[in-house]
Tab-separated table of C-alpha atoms and ligand atoms in Angstrom:
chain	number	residue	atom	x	y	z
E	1	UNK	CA	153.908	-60.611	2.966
E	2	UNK	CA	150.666	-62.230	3.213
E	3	UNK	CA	149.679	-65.909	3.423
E	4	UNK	CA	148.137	-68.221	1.091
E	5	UNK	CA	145.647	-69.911	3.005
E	6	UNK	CA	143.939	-73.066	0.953
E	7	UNK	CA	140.549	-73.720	1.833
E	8	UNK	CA	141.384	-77.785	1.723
E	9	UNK	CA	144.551	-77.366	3.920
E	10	UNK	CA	143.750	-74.576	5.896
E	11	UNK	CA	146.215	-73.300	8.910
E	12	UNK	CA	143.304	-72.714	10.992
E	13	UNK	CA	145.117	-71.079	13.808
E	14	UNK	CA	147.577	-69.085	10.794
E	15	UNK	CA	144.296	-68.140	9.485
E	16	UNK	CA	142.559	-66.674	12.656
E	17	UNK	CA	146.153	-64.890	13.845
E	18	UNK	CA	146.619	-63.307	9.957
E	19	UNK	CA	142.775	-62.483	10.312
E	20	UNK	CA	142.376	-64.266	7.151
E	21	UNK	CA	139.559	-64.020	4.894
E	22	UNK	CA	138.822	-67.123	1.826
E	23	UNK	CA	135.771	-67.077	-0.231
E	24	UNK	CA	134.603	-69.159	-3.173
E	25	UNK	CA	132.052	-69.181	-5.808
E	26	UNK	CA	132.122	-73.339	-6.815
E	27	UNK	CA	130.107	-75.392	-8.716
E	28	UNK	CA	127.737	-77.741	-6.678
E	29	UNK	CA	129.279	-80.614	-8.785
E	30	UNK	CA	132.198	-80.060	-6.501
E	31	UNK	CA	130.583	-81.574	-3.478
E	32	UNK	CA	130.180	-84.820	-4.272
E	33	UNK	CA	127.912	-86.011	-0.916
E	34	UNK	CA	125.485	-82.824	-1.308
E	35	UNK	CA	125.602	-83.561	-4.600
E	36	UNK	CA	124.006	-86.782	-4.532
E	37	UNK	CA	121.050	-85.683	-2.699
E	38	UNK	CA	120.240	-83.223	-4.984
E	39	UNK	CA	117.061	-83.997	-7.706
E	40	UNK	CA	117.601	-82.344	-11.368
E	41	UNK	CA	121.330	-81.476	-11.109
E	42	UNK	CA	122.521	-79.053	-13.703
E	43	UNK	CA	126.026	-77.405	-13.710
E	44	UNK	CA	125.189	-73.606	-13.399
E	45	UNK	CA	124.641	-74.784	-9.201
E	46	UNK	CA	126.586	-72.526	-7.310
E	47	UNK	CA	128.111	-72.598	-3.535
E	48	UNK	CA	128.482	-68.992	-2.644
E	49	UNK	CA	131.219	-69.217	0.674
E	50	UNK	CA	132.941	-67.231	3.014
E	51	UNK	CA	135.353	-67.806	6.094
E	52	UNK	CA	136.736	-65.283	7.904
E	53	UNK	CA	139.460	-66.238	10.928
E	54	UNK	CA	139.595	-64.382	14.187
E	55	UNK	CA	141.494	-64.389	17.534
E	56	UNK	CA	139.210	-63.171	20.404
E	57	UNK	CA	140.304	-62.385	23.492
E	58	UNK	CA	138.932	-64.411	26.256
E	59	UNK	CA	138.194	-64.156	30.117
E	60	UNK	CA	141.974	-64.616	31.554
E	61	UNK	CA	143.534	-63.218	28.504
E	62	UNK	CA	143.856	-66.153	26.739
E	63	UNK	CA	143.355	-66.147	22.735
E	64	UNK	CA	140.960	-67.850	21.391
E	65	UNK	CA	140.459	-68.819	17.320
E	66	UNK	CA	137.451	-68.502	16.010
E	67	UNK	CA	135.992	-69.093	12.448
E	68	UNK	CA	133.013	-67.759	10.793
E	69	UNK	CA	131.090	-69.331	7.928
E	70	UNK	CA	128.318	-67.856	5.698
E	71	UNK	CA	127.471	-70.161	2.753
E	72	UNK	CA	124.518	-69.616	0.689
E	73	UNK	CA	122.912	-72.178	-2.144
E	74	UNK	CA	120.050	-73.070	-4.163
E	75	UNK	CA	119.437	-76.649	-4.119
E	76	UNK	CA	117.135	-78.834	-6.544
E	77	UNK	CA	114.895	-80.665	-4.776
E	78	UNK	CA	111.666	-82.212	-5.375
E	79	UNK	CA	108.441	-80.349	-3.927
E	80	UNK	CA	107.058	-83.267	-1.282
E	81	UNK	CA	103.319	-81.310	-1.852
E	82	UNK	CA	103.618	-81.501	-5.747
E	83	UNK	CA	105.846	-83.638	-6.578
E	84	UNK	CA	107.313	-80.972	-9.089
E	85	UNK	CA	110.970	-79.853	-8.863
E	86	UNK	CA	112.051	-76.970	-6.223
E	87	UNK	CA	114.723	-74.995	-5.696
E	88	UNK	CA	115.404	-74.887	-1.699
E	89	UNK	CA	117.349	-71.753	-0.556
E	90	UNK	CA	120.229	-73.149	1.883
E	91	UNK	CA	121.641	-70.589	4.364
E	92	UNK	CA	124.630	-71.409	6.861
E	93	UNK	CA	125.714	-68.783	9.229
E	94	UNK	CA	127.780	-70.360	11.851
E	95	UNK	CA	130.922	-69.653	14.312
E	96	UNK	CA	133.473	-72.097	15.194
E	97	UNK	CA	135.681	-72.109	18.210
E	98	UNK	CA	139.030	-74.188	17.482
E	99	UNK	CA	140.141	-75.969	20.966
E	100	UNK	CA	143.580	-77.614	20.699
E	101	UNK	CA	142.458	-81.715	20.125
E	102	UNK	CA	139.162	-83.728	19.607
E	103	UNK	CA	139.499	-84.744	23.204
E	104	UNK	CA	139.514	-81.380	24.575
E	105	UNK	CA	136.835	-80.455	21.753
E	106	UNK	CA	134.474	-83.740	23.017
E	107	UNK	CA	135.177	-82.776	27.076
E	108	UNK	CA	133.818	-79.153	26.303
E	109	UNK	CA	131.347	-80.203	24.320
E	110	UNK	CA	128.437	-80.417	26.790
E	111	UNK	CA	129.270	-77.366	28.459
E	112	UNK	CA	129.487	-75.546	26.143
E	113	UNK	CA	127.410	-73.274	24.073
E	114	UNK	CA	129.591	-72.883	21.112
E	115	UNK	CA	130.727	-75.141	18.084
E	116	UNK	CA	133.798	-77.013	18.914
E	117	UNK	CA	136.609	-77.993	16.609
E	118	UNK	CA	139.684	-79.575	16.714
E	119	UNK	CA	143.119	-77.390	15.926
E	120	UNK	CA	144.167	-78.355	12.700
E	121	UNK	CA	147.183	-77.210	9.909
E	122	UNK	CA	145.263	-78.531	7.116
E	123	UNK	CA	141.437	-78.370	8.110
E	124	UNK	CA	139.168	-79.106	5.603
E	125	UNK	CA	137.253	-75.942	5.012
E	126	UNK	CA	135.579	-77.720	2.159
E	127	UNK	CA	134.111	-80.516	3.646
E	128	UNK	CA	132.909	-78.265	6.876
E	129	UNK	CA	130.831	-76.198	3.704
E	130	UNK	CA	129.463	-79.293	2.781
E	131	UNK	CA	128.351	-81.124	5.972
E	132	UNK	CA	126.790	-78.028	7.446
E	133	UNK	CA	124.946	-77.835	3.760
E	134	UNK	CA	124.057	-81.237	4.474
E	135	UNK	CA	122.420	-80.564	8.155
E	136	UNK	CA	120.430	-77.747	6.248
E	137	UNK	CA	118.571	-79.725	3.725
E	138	UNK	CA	114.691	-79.812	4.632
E	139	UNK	CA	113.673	-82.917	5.833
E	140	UNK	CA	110.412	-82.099	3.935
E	141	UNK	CA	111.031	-79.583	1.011
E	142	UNK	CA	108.602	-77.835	-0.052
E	143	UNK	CA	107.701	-74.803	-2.030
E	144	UNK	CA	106.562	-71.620	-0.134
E	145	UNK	CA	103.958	-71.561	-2.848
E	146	UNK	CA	103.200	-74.878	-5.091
E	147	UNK	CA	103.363	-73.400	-9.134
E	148	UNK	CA	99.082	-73.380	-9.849
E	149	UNK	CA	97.889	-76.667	-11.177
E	150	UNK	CA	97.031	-76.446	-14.970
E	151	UNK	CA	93.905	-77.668	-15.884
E	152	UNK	CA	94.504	-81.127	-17.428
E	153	UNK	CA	94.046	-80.526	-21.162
E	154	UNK	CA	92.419	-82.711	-23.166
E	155	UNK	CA	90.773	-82.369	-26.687
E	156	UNK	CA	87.908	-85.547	-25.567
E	157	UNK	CA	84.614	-83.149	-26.467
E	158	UNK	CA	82.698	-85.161	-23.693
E	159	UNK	CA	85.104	-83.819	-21.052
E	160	UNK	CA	84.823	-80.429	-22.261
E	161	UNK	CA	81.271	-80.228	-22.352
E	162	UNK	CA	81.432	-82.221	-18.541
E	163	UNK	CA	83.744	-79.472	-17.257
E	164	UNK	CA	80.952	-77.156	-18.773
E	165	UNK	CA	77.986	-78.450	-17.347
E	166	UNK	CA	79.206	-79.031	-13.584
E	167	UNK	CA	80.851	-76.114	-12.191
E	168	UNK	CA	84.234	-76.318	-11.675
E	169	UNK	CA	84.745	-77.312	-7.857
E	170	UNK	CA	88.068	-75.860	-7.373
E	171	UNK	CA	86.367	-72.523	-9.063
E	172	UNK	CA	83.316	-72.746	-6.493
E	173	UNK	CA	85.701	-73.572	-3.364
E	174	UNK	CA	87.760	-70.348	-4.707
E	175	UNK	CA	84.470	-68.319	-4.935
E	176	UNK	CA	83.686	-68.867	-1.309
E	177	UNK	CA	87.166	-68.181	0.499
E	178	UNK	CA	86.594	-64.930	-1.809
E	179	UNK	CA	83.089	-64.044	-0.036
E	180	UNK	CA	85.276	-65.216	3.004
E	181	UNK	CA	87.467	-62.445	2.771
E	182	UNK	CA	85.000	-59.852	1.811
D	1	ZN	ZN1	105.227	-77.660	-4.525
């Protein structure tokens, strides 16, 4: 018979020993903290997820449980180069190693090279999404490439006839990376 595992109350160490597997597919609007940083929130915002559990083996025998996360989103931010909305790929890939208590968890902390966690029967796989979301907001977001400025339009005759007479700086600066390159 196999487990239910919930991803708000998870069994951690149930989880790893079943080598249990959750995913989810959930609305942004379900993370209320991530949510709030977010600029331009509509409701099609996804959180892809998925936590698989594990019991390694370590040195001496002894099992260990260990968690694996993957989350992917698109976040709405706004562009800090542009100033125009942009839509920040967020990536988590991260292992967890469950020790029994925070103490032990804090005591191994600076010795060790993995993620600690406390042992828990009803860890919050939820809010682990959401604060490792939170760590992987860009301080500065930014698009890879900033959407081409228009040309301000304008029906003013004078401005037209301006733009006409002076070449077009931008135009001129393009023209010489362009003999640049060649
Ligand atoms: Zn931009």
């Amino acid at each position: 018979m196999t487990k239910e595992f919930s991803a708000q109350r998870l069994d951690v160490k149930a989880f790893a020993q079943a080598g249990g597997r959750l995913a989810g597919h959930d609305s942004l609007l379900k993370y209320e903290r991530l949510a709030q940083e977010a600029k331009g929130l509509h409701p099609d915002l996804l959180v892809d997820w998925e936590a698989t559990g594990e019991v390694r083996t370590a040195l001496g025998g002894m099992g260990q449980v260990w968690l694996h996360i993957m989350v992917r989103a698109s976040f709405p931010m706004e562009c800090q180069r542009c100033l125009t909305p942009v839509d920040v790929p967020l990536e988590v890939d991260r292992e967890f190693r469950f020790v029994a208590d925070e103490a032990t968890a804090e005591a191994l902390d600076d010795e060790s090279e993995e993620d600690l966690l406390a042992l828990s029967r009803e860890f919050d796989l939820h809010e682990l999404i959401e604060d490792e979301l939170l760590m992987a907001l860009p301080v500065v977001p930014k698009h890879d490439e900033c959407p081409t400025s228009m040309p301000l339009a304008s029906s003013d005759d004078d401005f037209e006839e301006a733009n006409a007479e002076k070449p077009n700086p931008f135009a001129a600066l393009a023209a010489l990376r362009k003999d640049a390159k060649d």
